[in-house]
Amino acid sequence: MRAMILLGAPGAGKGTIAEGVKAQTPYQHFSTGDMLREAIRNGTELGKRADEYIRRGDLVPDDLILGMVFERLDREKSEQAVMFDGFPRTIEQARLLDDGLSKRGGVVHVVFLLEVTRELVIQRLTGRRICRACGANYHVVNIPPKREGICDLCGGELYQRADDTEETIVNRLNVFNRQTAPLVAYYEKHGKLVRVDSSKPRDRTVAEVVGKLG
Ligand code: AMP
């Protein structure tokens, strides 16, 4: 199994770029944020435990995240190419991912660091809208849907995430700088990091990532 990682601050465009890459490559998309929101919607034990962390913009504990990711990988018998979006988010998660993949004959082969300024991140997150039915990403100004409040792809209702408020966004950015940013050096040391300017329009960033996947 070949694993590719999209790394970047909240609002760097991980989910949006993942959708574009998924449409053009065989990579299967795994978003830990989407999995957690699904668990909360379904009222599972995991969802109940994760809910308060997500509301505050804090990270959900590593053991819950790793259990969830490998349970899903094993259940879906993912054998080919997987793309992680929003995972790993701590050095411990990165180590456990390396271990878990190597037990399954897999490896992280490339990590794309999506780089944007703090101003752009805040502008993107406060305007972000998501389809309740299919999870597609929109932005009220940058990527507006054809009909306001309605998903272009499936006709589902668009909503604003509960953690996309200005107060929670500030905490999420601090959490990123403290707990996730050290992954840049970790993957750089392993020779896997590729930096991508993610302030460009979506299609150009997707094209750059797909091109560099080879
Ligand atoms: P995201 O959709 O990736 O922005 O994630 C939304 C929230 O889910 C984050 O602010 C965290 O509370 C939680 N979360 C998602 N992925 C992880 C992860 N890999 N480790 C810890 N918490 C996570």
CSV table of C-alpha atoms and ligand atoms in Angstrom, one decimal:
chain,number,residue,atom,x,y,z
A,1,MET,CA,0.0,0.0,0.0
A,2,ARG,CA,1.3,3.4,-0.9
A,3,ALA,CA,0.2,6.3,1.3
A,4,MET,CA,0.3,9.9,0.4
A,5,ILE,CA,-0.3,12.7,3.0
A,6,LEU,CA,-1.8,16.1,2.6
A,7,LEU,CA,-0.3,18.2,5.4
A,8,GLY,CA,-1.2,21.8,6.2
A,9,ALA,CA,-2.9,24.2,8.6
A,10,PRO,CA,-6.7,24.3,8.9
A,11,GLY,CA,-7.9,26.1,5.8
A,12,ALA,CA,-4.8,25.3,3.8
A,13,GLY,CA,-7.1,23.5,1.3
A,14,LYS,CA,-6.5,19.8,2.2
A,15,GLY,CA,-10.1,18.7,1.7
A,16,THR,CA,-10.6,20.7,-1.5
A,17,ILE,CA,-7.3,19.5,-3.0
A,18,ALA,CA,-8.1,15.9,-1.9
A,19,GLU,CA,-11.4,16.0,-3.8
A,20,GLY,CA,-9.6,17.1,-7.0
A,21,VAL,CA,-6.8,14.6,-6.7
A,22,LYS,CA,-9.3,11.8,-6.0
A,23,ALA,CA,-11.1,12.6,-9.3
A,24,GLN,CA,-7.9,12.2,-11.3
A,25,THR,CA,-6.0,9.4,-9.7
A,26,PRO,CA,-6.6,6.0,-8.1
A,27,TYR,CA,-5.9,7.4,-4.6
A,28,GLN,CA,-8.6,6.5,-2.0
A,29,HIS,CA,-9.4,9.5,0.2
A,30,PHE,CA,-9.3,9.2,4.0
A,31,SER,CA,-10.2,12.3,6.0
A,32,THR,CA,-10.0,11.8,9.8
A,33,GLY,CA,-12.1,14.9,10.3
A,34,ASP,CA,-14.9,13.5,8.0
A,35,MET,CA,-14.7,10.1,9.8
A,36,LEU,CA,-15.0,11.9,13.2
A,37,ARG,CA,-18.0,14.0,12.1
A,38,GLU,CA,-19.7,10.9,10.7
A,39,ALA,CA,-19.1,9.2,14.1
A,40,ILE,CA,-20.7,12.2,15.9
A,41,ARG,CA,-23.7,12.2,13.5
A,42,ASN,CA,-24.2,8.4,14.1
A,43,GLY,CA,-23.9,8.9,17.9
A,44,THR,CA,-21.2,6.1,18.2
A,45,GLU,CA,-19.0,5.8,21.3
A,46,LEU,CA,-16.1,7.3,19.4
A,47,GLY,CA,-18.3,10.2,18.3
A,48,LYS,CA,-19.3,10.9,21.9
A,49,ARG,CA,-15.7,10.9,23.1
A,50,ALA,CA,-14.4,13.0,20.2
A,51,ASP,CA,-17.2,15.7,20.2
A,52,GLU,CA,-15.9,18.0,22.9
A,53,TYR,CA,-12.4,18.0,21.6
A,54,ILE,CA,-13.6,19.0,18.1
A,55,ARG,CA,-15.9,21.7,19.5
A,56,ARG,CA,-12.9,23.3,21.3
A,57,GLY,CA,-10.7,22.9,18.3
A,58,ASP,CA,-8.3,20.6,20.2
A,59,LEU,CA,-6.9,17.4,18.9
A,60,VAL,CA,-8.7,14.1,19.6
A,61,PRO,CA,-6.4,11.7,21.5
A,62,ASP,CA,-3.9,9.7,19.4
A,63,ASP,CA,-5.2,6.3,20.4
A,64,LEU,CA,-8.7,7.0,19.3
A,65,ILE,CA,-7.5,8.4,16.0
A,66,LEU,CA,-5.1,5.4,15.2
A,67,GLY,CA,-7.8,2.9,16.2
A,68,MET,CA,-10.3,4.5,13.9
A,69,VAL,CA,-7.9,4.8,10.9
A,70,PHE,CA,-6.6,1.3,10.9
A,71,GLU,CA,-10.0,-0.2,11.6
A,72,ARG,CA,-11.2,1.6,8.4
A,73,LEU,CA,-8.1,0.6,6.4
A,74,ASP,CA,-8.5,-3.0,7.4
A,75,ARG,CA,-12.3,-3.1,6.9
A,76,GLU,CA,-12.0,-1.6,3.4
A,77,LYS,CA,-9.1,-3.8,2.6
A,78,SER,CA,-7.2,-0.8,1.1
A,79,GLU,CA,-4.4,-2.3,-0.9
A,80,GLN,CA,-3.4,0.2,-3.4
A,81,ALA,CA,-3.0,3.9,-3.0
A,82,VAL,CA,-4.4,5.9,-0.1
A,83,MET,CA,-4.4,9.7,0.6
A,84,PHE,CA,-4.6,10.9,4.1
A,85,ASP,CA,-6.1,14.4,4.7
A,86,GLY,CA,-5.8,15.8,8.2
A,87,PHE,CA,-3.8,12.8,9.5
A,88,PRO,CA,-1.3,12.4,11.0
A,89,ARG,CA,-1.5,15.5,13.2
A,90,THR,CA,1.2,14.7,15.8
A,91,ILE,CA,4.6,13.1,15.8
A,92,GLU,CA,3.2,10.2,17.7
A,93,GLN,CA,0.5,9.7,15.1
A,94,ALA,CA,3.2,9.8,12.4
A,95,ARG,CA,5.3,7.1,14.1
A,96,LEU,CA,2.3,4.9,14.7
A,97,LEU,CA,1.2,5.3,11.1
A,98,ASP,CA,4.7,4.3,9.9
A,99,ASP,CA,4.6,1.2,12.2
A,100,GLY,CA,1.0,0.2,11.2
A,101,LEU,CA,1.7,0.6,7.5
A,102,SER,CA,4.9,-1.4,7.6
A,103,LYS,CA,3.0,-4.3,9.3
A,104,ARG,CA,0.7,-4.3,6.4
A,105,GLY,CA,3.5,-4.0,3.8
A,106,GLY,CA,2.8,-0.3,3.2
A,107,VAL,CA,4.8,2.9,3.3
A,108,VAL,CA,4.3,6.7,3.3
A,109,HIS,CA,5.9,7.6,0.0
A,110,VAL,CA,5.2,11.4,-0.2
A,111,VAL,CA,3.9,14.2,2.0
A,112,PHE,CA,2.6,17.4,0.4
A,113,LEU,CA,2.9,20.5,2.6
A,114,LEU,CA,0.1,22.9,1.5
A,115,GLU,CA,1.4,26.4,2.3
A,116,VAL,CA,-0.8,29.5,2.8
A,117,THR,CA,-0.7,32.7,4.9
A,118,ARG,CA,-2.6,33.1,8.1
A,119,GLU,CA,-4.8,35.8,6.6
A,120,LEU,CA,-5.9,33.5,3.8
A,121,VAL,CA,-6.6,30.6,6.2
A,122,ILE,CA,-9.0,32.8,8.2
A,123,GLN,CA,-10.7,34.1,5.1
A,124,ARG,CA,-11.1,30.5,3.8
A,125,LEU,CA,-12.4,29.0,7.0
A,126,THR,CA,-14.9,31.7,7.9
A,127,GLY,CA,-16.4,31.5,4.3
A,128,ARG,CA,-16.3,27.7,4.1
A,129,ARG,CA,-19.5,25.7,3.4
A,130,ILE,CA,-19.8,21.9,3.2
A,131,CYS,CA,-22.4,19.6,1.6
A,132,ARG,CA,-24.3,17.7,4.3
A,133,ALA,CA,-24.9,14.8,1.9
A,134,CYS,CA,-21.6,14.3,0.0
A,135,GLY,CA,-19.1,16.4,1.9
A,136,ALA,CA,-18.0,18.5,-1.1
A,137,ASN,CA,-16.3,21.8,-0.1
A,138,TYR,CA,-17.4,25.3,-1.2
A,139,HIS,CA,-16.6,28.9,-0.2
A,140,VAL,CA,-19.1,31.8,-0.3
A,141,VAL,CA,-16.6,33.9,-2.4
A,142,ASN,CA,-13.9,31.7,-3.8
A,143,ILE,CA,-15.8,28.6,-4.8
A,144,PRO,CA,-19.5,29.5,-4.7
A,145,PRO,CA,-22.1,26.9,-5.6
A,146,LYS,CA,-24.3,27.6,-8.7
A,147,ARG,CA,-27.4,27.9,-6.4
A,148,GLU,CA,-26.9,29.4,-3.0
A,149,GLY,CA,-26.9,26.8,-0.2
A,150,ILE,CA,-27.2,23.8,-2.6
A,151,CYS,CA,-24.4,21.4,-3.6
A,152,ASP,CA,-23.6,21.4,-7.4
A,153,LEU,CA,-22.7,17.8,-7.3
A,154,CYS,CA,-25.6,16.1,-5.5
A,155,GLY,CA,-28.2,18.8,-4.6
A,156,GLY,CA,-27.5,18.4,-0.9
A,157,GLU,CA,-27.8,21.2,1.6
A,158,LEU,CA,-24.7,23.2,2.4
A,159,TYR,CA,-23.8,24.0,6.0
A,160,GLN,CA,-21.1,25.8,8.0
A,161,ARG,CA,-19.0,23.6,10.4
A,162,ALA,CA,-19.6,24.2,14.1
A,163,ASP,CA,-15.8,24.6,14.5
A,164,ASP,CA,-15.5,27.2,11.7
A,165,THR,CA,-16.1,30.1,14.1
A,166,GLU,CA,-13.5,32.8,14.6
A,167,GLU,CA,-12.8,31.8,18.2
A,168,THR,CA,-12.3,28.1,17.5
A,169,ILE,CA,-10.3,28.9,14.3
A,170,VAL,CA,-7.7,30.8,16.4
A,171,ASN,CA,-7.3,27.8,18.7
A,172,ARG,CA,-7.1,25.4,15.8
A,173,LEU,CA,-4.3,27.5,14.3
A,174,ASN,CA,-2.4,27.5,17.6
A,175,VAL,CA,-2.9,23.7,18.0
A,176,PHE,CA,-1.5,23.3,14.5
A,177,ASN,CA,1.6,25.4,15.2
A,178,ARG,CA,2.2,23.6,18.5
A,179,GLN,CA,1.4,20.0,17.7
A,180,THR,CA,1.3,19.4,13.9
A,181,ALA,CA,3.9,21.8,12.5
A,182,PRO,CA,6.8,19.6,13.9
A,183,LEU,CA,5.7,17.0,11.3
A,184,VAL,CA,7.3,19.2,8.7
A,185,ALA,CA,10.8,18.6,10.1
A,186,TYR,CA,9.9,14.9,10.7
A,187,TYR,CA,9.0,14.2,7.0
A,188,GLU,CA,11.8,16.5,5.7
A,189,LYS,CA,14.3,14.4,7.6
A,190,HIS,CA,12.8,11.3,6.0
A,191,GLY,CA,13.2,12.9,2.5
A,192,LYS,CA,9.4,12.8,1.9
A,193,LEU,CA,8.3,16.4,2.1
A,194,VAL,CA,7.2,18.3,-1.0
A,195,ARG,CA,6.2,22.0,-0.5
A,196,VAL,CA,3.2,23.3,-2.6
A,197,ASP,CA,2.0,26.9,-2.7
A,198,SER,CA,-1.7,26.4,-1.9
A,199,SER,CA,-2.8,30.1,-2.2
A,200,LYS,CA,-3.3,29.5,-6.0
A,201,PRO,CA,-6.7,28.7,-7.5
A,202,ARG,CA,-7.8,25.1,-6.6
A,203,ASP,CA,-7.3,23.6,-10.1
A,204,ARG,CA,-3.7,24.8,-10.3
A,205,THR,CA,-2.8,23.4,-6.9
A,206,VAL,CA,-4.5,20.0,-7.8
A,207,ALA,CA,-2.6,19.9,-11.1
A,208,GLU,CA,0.7,20.5,-9.3
A,209,VAL,CA,0.0,17.8,-6.7
A,210,VAL,CA,-1.1,15.3,-9.4
A,211,GLY,CA,2.0,16.1,-11.5
A,212,LYS,CA,4.4,15.6,-8.6
A,213,LEU,CA,2.7,12.3,-7.8
A,214,GLY,CA,4.3,11.0,-11.0
B,1,AMP,P1,-10.5,18.6,10.0
B,1,AMP,O1,-11.8,18.3,9.4
B,1,AMP,O2,-9.4,17.9,9.5
B,1,AMP,O3,-10.3,20.1,10.1
B,1,AMP,O4,-10.7,18.1,11.6
B,1,AMP,C1,-11.7,18.7,12.4
B,1,AMP,C2,-11.3,18.4,13.9
B,1,AMP,O5,-11.3,16.9,14.1
B,1,AMP,C3,-9.9,18.8,14.3
B,1,AMP,O6,-10.0,20.2,14.8
B,1,AMP,C4,-9.7,17.9,15.5
B,1,AMP,O7,-10.4,18.2,16.6
B,1,AMP,C5,-10.3,16.6,14.9
B,1,AMP,N1,-9.3,15.8,14.2
B,1,AMP,C6,-9.3,15.5,12.8
B,1,AMP,N2,-8.2,14.7,12.5
B,1,AMP,C7,-7.5,14.5,13.6
B,1,AMP,C8,-6.3,13.9,13.9
B,1,AMP,N3,-5.6,13.2,13.0
B,1,AMP,N4,-5.8,13.9,15.2
B,1,AMP,C9,-6.5,14.5,16.2
B,1,AMP,N5,-7.7,15.2,16.0
B,1,AMP,C10,-8.2,15.2,14.7
